[in-house]
Amino acid sequence: QLRGTILRLSGKPLEARTVLNRALADAQAIRNGRVTSIARLRAQLFGEVALTYESEGDFGAAETRLDRALTLLAAQYPETMALNGARARLGAFLVRRGRTDDALKTYRAIMVSTVASRGTLTAMANQLQPYFTLLAREIPKRPELAADLFQASQLLVRPGAAETLELLSRELSAGDSEAARLFRQSVSLSRDIERSRIALAQLTQDGKDDSNAAQGIAERQADINALTGEQAATLARLAAYPQYRAVSPQVLALADMRAMLKTGEGYYKLAQLGDALYALWIDGQGATGYRLTASASEVARKVAMLRETISIDVKGVQTTYALDLPVARSLYLDLFGPIDQRMKGVGHLIFEPDGAMLQLPVNLLVVSQPGVDAYEARVAKGGDEFDFRGVEWLGRDHAVSTALSARAFRDARMTAPSTAAQSYIGFGDNAPLAGPRFAALTRGALPGATDDCNWSPAQWNHPIPATE
């Protein structure tokens, strides 16, 4: 298979297909093709063969191989990531052929399967880029497709967040609470359902010409229905526990998200796939989405330039330079240019960043050009480069909130206000809060504070003077 793929990538489709077909025959020969686990390999081979036909312009033969891969995985691994990967390969082919409606139907099957299994699409993010590109291209003509973009973007969990969720899931599963017991039960039921679906698919395939197989198929389907009902009841009970809600991948409908927004609010979500960035905008007027004209690499370069003006190490000394206003203006246009007029109609921006924008507060972007022009004219005449009068910062007329996800925003908004008698403020630092530097800051402010920060609860509650 690897040799055939190399030949295909080298522009030798006929030679590649000969090698790939030989690999298919070898795989099928093992135990007369009865090895279930080899179905994934065979499906990948069908996909590679399809690409050789496509490169030669034989699109019918290419689609036939892609359909074979789907049929094979549907029989051996129904509604799994492997099957969704095959669907994504077919969807990308349909996009390339200009068959928009067929492609949308194929990709939607991936979304339905992923939501039903309470999974995510992180592992196949690159395969979904054609889908996001298709939606961004079609939304101006078909605004209803913004709902599809919103759904798909929620299923793309950032790798760092996915690792955190996995850790929290393991902690919940290892607990001894009622929530932990129900969570373990739900995991076991999910596995039982998946095994039963695989068994049903195999029974259905083997019993095509066997009239006596009908009873076995009906019994297996009844088992799946019973397990699914038990799983639904378990999840309904689990939903009452915050520990589970924190790790459960729930997808909000676009209509529900719009209902959460108040008058004068707009929700802006970024999603990075490969070197492309896609934006989704939701406000009182509706929703829209688009692909940024700037690549993710270009956005990252501009973010790095702005961060270096804010703080950069120069020979061991942290130094601040004047903010690069043209870059801040350019980055605003990259992100918000297509919805600039709608931005003017909101006073509260809820921003869900991705990619390099996780490293930069969006408040300091510049929303209009006249202030930048006036600033550059003053500096050209010898004016102070730190004189930013007249600059229309995004944060000047917009309250900005950062959201981790649409669901996190929903949960936070639905949480009852705190009834605490006192306010709390926390500070973060990328350096350890210890040593002479920190001790110098806290000495005299927190009685008894030491370089090792061995504070008692009473010392933590001691008020810090405003001068500190």
Coordinates of C-alpha atoms in Angstrom, one line a residue, residues 57-231:
G57 CA -10.3 11.6 -15.3
D58 CA -12.2 8.3 -14.8
F59 CA -14.6 9.8 -12.2
G60 CA -17.1 7.0 -12.4
A61 CA -14.5 4.3 -11.5
A62 CA -13.2 6.6 -8.7
E63 CA -16.7 7.0 -7.2
T64 CA -17.3 3.3 -7.4
R65 CA -14.2 2.6 -5.3
L66 CA -15.1 5.2 -2.7
D67 CA -18.6 3.6 -2.5
R68 CA -17.0 0.2 -2.0
A69 CA -15.0 1.5 0.9
L70 CA -18.1 2.9 2.5
T71 CA -20.1 -0.3 2.1
L72 CA -17.2 -2.3 3.5
L73 CA -16.9 -0.2 6.7
A74 CA -20.6 0.1 7.1
A75 CA -20.8 -3.6 7.4
Q76 CA -17.8 -4.1 9.7
Y77 CA -17.6 -0.8 11.7
P78 CA -21.0 0.9 11.5
E79 CA -21.1 4.5 12.7
T80 CA -17.5 4.7 13.7
M81 CA -14.7 7.2 13.1
A82 CA -13.4 4.8 10.4
L83 CA -16.7 5.0 8.5
N84 CA -16.8 8.8 8.9
G85 CA -13.3 9.0 7.5
A86 CA -14.5 7.1 4.4
R87 CA -17.5 9.5 4.2
A88 CA -15.1 12.5 4.3
R89 CA -13.1 11.1 1.4
L90 CA -16.2 10.7 -0.6
G91 CA -17.4 14.1 0.4
A92 CA -14.2 15.7 -0.7
F93 CA -14.5 14.0 -4.1
L94 CA -18.0 15.3 -4.5
V95 CA -16.9 18.8 -3.7
R96 CA -14.1 18.6 -6.3
R97 CA -16.7 17.4 -8.9
G98 CA -19.0 20.4 -8.1
R99 CA -21.8 18.2 -6.7
T100 CA -22.7 20.5 -3.8
D101 CA -25.9 18.9 -2.6
D102 CA -24.5 15.3 -2.7
A103 CA -21.4 16.6 -0.8
L104 CA -23.6 18.3 1.8
K105 CA -25.6 15.1 2.3
T106 CA -22.5 13.1 2.8
Y107 CA -20.9 15.5 5.3
R108 CA -24.1 15.8 7.2
A109 CA -24.1 12.1 7.7
I110 CA -20.7 12.5 9.5
M111 CA -22.2 15.2 11.8
V112 CA -25.3 13.1 12.6
S113 CA -23.1 10.1 13.4
T114 CA -20.7 12.1 15.6
V115 CA -23.4 13.9 17.6
A116 CA -25.3 10.6 18.1
S117 CA -22.1 8.9 19.5
R118 CA -21.3 12.0 21.6
G119 CA -17.9 12.2 19.9
T120 CA -15.7 14.9 18.4
L121 CA -14.1 15.5 15.0
T122 CA -10.6 16.5 16.2
A123 CA -8.9 13.4 14.8
M124 CA -10.2 14.1 11.3
A125 CA -10.1 17.9 11.2
N126 CA -7.9 18.1 8.1
Q127 CA -10.4 15.9 6.2
L128 CA -13.2 18.3 6.9
Q129 CA -11.5 21.4 5.4
P130 CA -13.3 20.8 2.0
Y131 CA -16.7 20.9 3.9
F132 CA -15.9 24.1 5.7
T133 CA -14.7 25.7 2.5
L134 CA -17.9 24.5 0.7
L135 CA -20.1 26.0 3.5
A136 CA -18.2 29.3 3.5
R137 CA -18.6 29.6 -0.3
E138 CA -22.3 28.7 -0.2
I139 CA -23.5 30.7 2.8
P140 CA -23.9 34.0 0.9
K141 CA -26.4 32.3 -1.4
R142 CA -27.9 30.0 1.2
P143 CA -27.8 31.6 4.6
E144 CA -29.4 28.6 6.3
L145 CA -26.1 26.7 5.9
A146 CA -24.7 28.9 8.7
A147 CA -26.4 26.4 11.0
D148 CA -24.3 23.6 9.4
L149 CA -21.1 25.6 9.9
F150 CA -22.0 26.3 13.6
Q151 CA -22.6 22.6 14.2
A152 CA -19.4 21.4 12.6
S153 CA -17.3 24.0 14.3
Q154 CA -18.5 22.9 17.7
L155 CA -17.4 19.3 17.0
L156 CA -13.8 20.4 16.4
V157 CA -12.3 20.4 19.9
R158 CA -8.9 21.9 20.1
P159 CA -6.2 19.3 20.9
G160 CA -5.3 20.9 24.2
A161 CA -8.9 21.1 25.2
A162 CA -9.4 17.4 24.1
E163 CA -6.5 16.3 26.3
T164 CA -8.1 18.2 29.3
L165 CA -11.5 16.6 28.7
E166 CA -9.9 13.2 28.5
L167 CA -8.1 13.8 31.8
L168 CA -11.4 15.0 33.4
S169 CA -13.2 11.9 32.0
R170 CA -10.6 9.6 33.5
E171 CA -10.9 11.3 36.9
L172 CA -14.7 11.1 36.7
S173 CA -14.6 7.4 35.8
A174 CA -12.2 6.6 38.6
G175 CA -14.4 8.2 41.3
D176 CA -16.8 6.5 43.7
S177 CA -19.7 8.9 43.5
E178 CA -23.1 8.3 41.9
A179 CA -22.0 10.4 38.9
A180 CA -18.9 8.2 38.5
R181 CA -21.0 5.0 38.6
L182 CA -23.4 6.3 36.0
F183 CA -20.6 7.5 33.8
R184 CA -18.9 4.1 33.9
Q185 CA -22.3 2.6 33.1
S186 CA -22.8 4.9 30.1
V187 CA -19.4 4.0 28.7
S188 CA -20.1 0.2 29.1
L189 CA -23.5 0.7 27.3
S190 CA -21.8 2.6 24.5
R191 CA -19.4 -0.3 23.9
D192 CA -22.2 -2.8 24.1
I193 CA -24.2 -0.8 21.5
E194 CA -21.2 -0.6 19.2
R195 CA -20.5 -4.3 19.4
S196 CA -24.2 -5.1 18.8
R197 CA -24.3 -2.8 15.7
I198 CA -21.2 -4.5 14.3
A199 CA -22.8 -7.9 14.9
L200 CA -26.1 -6.8 13.3
A201 CA -24.3 -5.5 10.3
Q202 CA -22.5 -8.8 9.8
L203 CA -25.7 -10.7 10.3
T204 CA -27.4 -8.6 7.8
Q205 CA -24.6 -9.0 5.2
D206 CA -24.3 -12.8 5.8
G207 CA -28.1 -13.3 5.7
K208 CA -28.9 -11.6 2.5
D209 CA -29.8 -14.9 0.8
D210 CA -30.8 -16.8 4.0
S211 CA -34.5 -16.6 5.0
N212 CA -33.7 -18.2 8.3
A213 CA -31.5 -15.2 9.3
A214 CA -34.4 -12.9 9.7
Q215 CA -35.1 -14.0 13.3
G216 CA -31.5 -13.5 14.4
I217 CA -31.5 -10.1 12.8
A218 CA -34.7 -9.1 14.6
E219 CA -33.4 -10.3 17.9
R220 CA -30.1 -8.4 17.5
Q221 CA -32.1 -5.2 16.6
A222 CA -34.3 -5.7 19.7
D223 CA -31.1 -5.9 21.8
I224 CA -29.8 -2.7 20.3
N225 CA -33.1 -0.9 21.0
A226 CA -33.1 -2.0 24.6
L227 CA -29.5 -0.9 25.1
T228 CA -30.2 2.4 23.4
G229 CA -33.2 3.0 25.7
E230 CA -31.1 2.2 28.8
Q231 CA -28.3 4.5 27.6

